PDB file of C-alpha atoms in Angstrom:
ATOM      1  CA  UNK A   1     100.721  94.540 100.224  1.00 86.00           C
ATOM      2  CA  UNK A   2     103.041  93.498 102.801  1.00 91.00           C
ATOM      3  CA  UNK A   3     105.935  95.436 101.019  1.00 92.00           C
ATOM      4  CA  UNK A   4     104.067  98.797 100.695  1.00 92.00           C
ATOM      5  CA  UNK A   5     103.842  98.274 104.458  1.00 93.00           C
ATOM      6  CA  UNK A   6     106.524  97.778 104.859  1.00 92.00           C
ATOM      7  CA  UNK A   7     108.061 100.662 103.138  1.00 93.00           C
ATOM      8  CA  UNK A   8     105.742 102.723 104.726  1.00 92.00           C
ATOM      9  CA  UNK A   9     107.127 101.603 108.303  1.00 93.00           C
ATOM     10  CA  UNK A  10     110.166 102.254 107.573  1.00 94.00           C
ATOM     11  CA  UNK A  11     110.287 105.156 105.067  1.00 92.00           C
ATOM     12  CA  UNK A  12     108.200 107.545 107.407  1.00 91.00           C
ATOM     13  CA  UNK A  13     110.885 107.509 110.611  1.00 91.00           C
ATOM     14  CA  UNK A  14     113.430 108.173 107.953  1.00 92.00           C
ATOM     15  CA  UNK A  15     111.602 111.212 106.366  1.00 89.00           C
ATOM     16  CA  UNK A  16     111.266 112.066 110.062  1.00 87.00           C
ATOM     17  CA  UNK A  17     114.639 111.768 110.986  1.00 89.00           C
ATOM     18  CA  UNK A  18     115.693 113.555 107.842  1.00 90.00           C
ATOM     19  CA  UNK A  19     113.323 116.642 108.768  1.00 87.00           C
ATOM     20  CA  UNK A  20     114.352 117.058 112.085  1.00 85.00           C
ATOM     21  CA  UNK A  21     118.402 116.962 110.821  1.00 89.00           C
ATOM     22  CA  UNK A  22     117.294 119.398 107.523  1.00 89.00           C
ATOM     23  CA  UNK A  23     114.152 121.485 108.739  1.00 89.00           C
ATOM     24  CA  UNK A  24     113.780 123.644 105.690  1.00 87.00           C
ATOM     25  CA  UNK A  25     113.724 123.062 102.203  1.00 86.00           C
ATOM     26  CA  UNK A  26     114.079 125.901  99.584  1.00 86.00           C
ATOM     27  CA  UNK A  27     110.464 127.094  98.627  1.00 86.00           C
ATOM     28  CA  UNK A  28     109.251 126.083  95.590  1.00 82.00           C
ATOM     29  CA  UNK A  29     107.524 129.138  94.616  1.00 81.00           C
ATOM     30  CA  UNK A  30     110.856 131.370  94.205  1.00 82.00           C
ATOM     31  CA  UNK A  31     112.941 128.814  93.951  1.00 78.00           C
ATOM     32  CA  UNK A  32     115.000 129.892  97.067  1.00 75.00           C
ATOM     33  CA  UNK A  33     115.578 133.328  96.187  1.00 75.00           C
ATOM     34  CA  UNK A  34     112.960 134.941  98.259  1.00 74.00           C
ATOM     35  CA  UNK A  35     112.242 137.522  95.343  1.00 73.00           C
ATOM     36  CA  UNK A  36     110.125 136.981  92.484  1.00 69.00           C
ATOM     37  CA  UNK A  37     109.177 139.077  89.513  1.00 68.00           C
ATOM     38  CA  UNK A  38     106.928 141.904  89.516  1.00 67.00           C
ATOM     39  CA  UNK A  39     104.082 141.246  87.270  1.00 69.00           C
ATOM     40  CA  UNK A  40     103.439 144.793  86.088  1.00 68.00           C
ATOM     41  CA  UNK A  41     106.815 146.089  86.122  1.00 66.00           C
ATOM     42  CA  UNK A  42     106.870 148.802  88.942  1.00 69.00           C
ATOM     43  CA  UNK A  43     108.874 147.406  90.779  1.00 68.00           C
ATOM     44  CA  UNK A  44     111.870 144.999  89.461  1.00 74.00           C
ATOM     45  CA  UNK A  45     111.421 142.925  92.034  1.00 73.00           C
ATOM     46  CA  UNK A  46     109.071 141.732  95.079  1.00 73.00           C
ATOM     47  CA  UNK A  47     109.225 139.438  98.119  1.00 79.00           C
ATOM     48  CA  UNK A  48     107.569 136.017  97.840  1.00 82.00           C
ATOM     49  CA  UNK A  49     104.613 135.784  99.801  1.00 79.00           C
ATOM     50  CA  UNK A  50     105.026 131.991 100.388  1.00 81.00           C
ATOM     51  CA  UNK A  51     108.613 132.014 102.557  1.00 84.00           C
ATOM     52  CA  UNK A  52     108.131 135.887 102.761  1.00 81.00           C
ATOM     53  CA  UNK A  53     111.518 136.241 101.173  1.00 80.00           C
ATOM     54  CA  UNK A  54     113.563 133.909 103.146  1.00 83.00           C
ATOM     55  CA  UNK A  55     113.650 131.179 100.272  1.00 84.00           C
ATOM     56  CA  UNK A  56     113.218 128.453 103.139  1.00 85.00           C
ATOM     57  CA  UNK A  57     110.199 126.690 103.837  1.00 86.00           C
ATOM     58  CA  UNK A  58     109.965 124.282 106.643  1.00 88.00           C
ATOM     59  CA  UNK A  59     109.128 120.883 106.016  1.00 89.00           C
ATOM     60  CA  UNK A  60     106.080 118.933 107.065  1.00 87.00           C
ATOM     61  CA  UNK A  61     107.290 117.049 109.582  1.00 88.00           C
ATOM     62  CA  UNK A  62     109.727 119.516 110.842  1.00 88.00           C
ATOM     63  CA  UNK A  63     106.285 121.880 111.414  1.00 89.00           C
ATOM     64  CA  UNK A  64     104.495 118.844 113.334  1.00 90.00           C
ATOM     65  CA  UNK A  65     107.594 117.711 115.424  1.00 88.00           C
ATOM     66  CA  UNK A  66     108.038 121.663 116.766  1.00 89.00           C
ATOM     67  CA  UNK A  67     104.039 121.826 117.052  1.00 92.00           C
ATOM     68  CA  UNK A  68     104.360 118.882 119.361  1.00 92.00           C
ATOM     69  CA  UNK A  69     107.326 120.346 120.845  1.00 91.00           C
ATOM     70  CA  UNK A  70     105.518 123.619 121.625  1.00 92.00           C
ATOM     71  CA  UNK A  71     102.820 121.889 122.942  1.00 94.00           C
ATOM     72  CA  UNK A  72     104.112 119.816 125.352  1.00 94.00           C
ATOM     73  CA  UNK A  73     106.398 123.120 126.438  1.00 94.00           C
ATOM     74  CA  UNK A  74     103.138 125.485 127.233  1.00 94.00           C
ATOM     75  CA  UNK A  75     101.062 121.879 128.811  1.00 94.00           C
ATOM     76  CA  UNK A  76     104.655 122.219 131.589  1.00 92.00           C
ATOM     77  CA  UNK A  77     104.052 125.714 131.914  1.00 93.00           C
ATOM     78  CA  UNK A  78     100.647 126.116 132.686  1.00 93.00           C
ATOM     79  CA  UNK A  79     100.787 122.816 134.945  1.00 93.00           C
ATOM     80  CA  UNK A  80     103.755 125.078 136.678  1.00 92.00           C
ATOM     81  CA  UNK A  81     101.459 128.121 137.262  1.00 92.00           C
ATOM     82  CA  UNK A  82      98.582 126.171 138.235  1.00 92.00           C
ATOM     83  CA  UNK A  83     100.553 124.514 141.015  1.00 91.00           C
ATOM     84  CA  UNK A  84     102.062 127.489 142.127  1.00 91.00           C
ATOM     85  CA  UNK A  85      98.625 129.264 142.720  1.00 90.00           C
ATOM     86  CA  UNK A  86      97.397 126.231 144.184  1.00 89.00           C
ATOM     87  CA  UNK A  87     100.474 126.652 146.860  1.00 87.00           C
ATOM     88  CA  UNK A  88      99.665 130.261 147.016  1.00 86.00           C
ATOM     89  CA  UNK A  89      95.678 129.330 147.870  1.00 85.00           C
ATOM     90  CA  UNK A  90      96.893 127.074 150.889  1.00 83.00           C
ATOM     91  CA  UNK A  91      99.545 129.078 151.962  1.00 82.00           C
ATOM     92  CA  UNK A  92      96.563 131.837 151.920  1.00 80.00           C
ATOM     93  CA  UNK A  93      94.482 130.133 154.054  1.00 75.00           C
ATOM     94  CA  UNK A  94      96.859 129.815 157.033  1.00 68.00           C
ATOM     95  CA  UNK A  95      98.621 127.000 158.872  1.00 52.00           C
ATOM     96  CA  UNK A  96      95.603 126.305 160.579  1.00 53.00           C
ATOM     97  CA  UNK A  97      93.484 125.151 157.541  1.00 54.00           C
ATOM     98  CA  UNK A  98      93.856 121.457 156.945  1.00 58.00           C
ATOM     99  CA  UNK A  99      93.434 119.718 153.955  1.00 55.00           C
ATOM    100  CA  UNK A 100      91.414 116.919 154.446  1.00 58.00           C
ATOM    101  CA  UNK A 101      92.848 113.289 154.603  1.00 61.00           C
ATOM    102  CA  UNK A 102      91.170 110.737 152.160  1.00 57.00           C
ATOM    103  CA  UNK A 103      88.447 108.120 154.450  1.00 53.00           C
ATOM    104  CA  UNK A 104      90.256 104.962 155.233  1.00 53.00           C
ATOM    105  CA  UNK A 105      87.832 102.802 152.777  1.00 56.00           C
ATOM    106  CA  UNK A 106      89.231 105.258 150.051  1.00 54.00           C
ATOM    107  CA  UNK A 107      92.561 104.678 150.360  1.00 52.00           C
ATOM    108  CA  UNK A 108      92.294 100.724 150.981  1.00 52.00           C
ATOM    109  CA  UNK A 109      90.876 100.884 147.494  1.00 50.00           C
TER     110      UNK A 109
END
């Protein structure tokens, strides 16, 4: 048990490592071609609907890794534009609106 472990702890940062150095993998439904057969022979040939004719398809952990990476990109941006409205309220309210100072027993806290 301790060597499936194992294996497992060290196997998944190297499939992640590996994903985020090769991203795609050639789809396994065209075999990388990005064209497959038409079934009833109109047309000779037709784009794969899984890769939608590129032939690549990206790999699971490459997908999660730019998920995160997406994530955490729109979290900064809206953080960004909520601070700048927040400086635009103040700045709004004049120079002679105060924002109010925290209670001494608060702050000892």
């Amino acid at each position: 048990m301790t060597i499936l472990i194992l294996a497992v702890m060290t196997g998944v940062p190297l499939y992640a490592a590996f994903s985020l150095i090769h991203p795609t993998k050639s789809c396994r439904r065209c075999g990388g071609w990005g064209s497959k057969p038409s079934r009833r022979r109109r047309a000779p040939r037709r784009h794969c609907t899984r890769c939608d004719g590129t032939g690549k398809r990206f790999r699971v952990a490459a997908r999660i890794a730019h998920r995160i990476r997406g994530a955490r990109r729109r979290h900064a941006e809206l953080t960004l534009r909520a601070a700048v409205r927040a400086a635009e309220h103040l700045a709004e309210a004049g120079a002679g609106h105060q924002v109010p100072e925290r209670d001494q027993t608060e702050a000892g806290r």
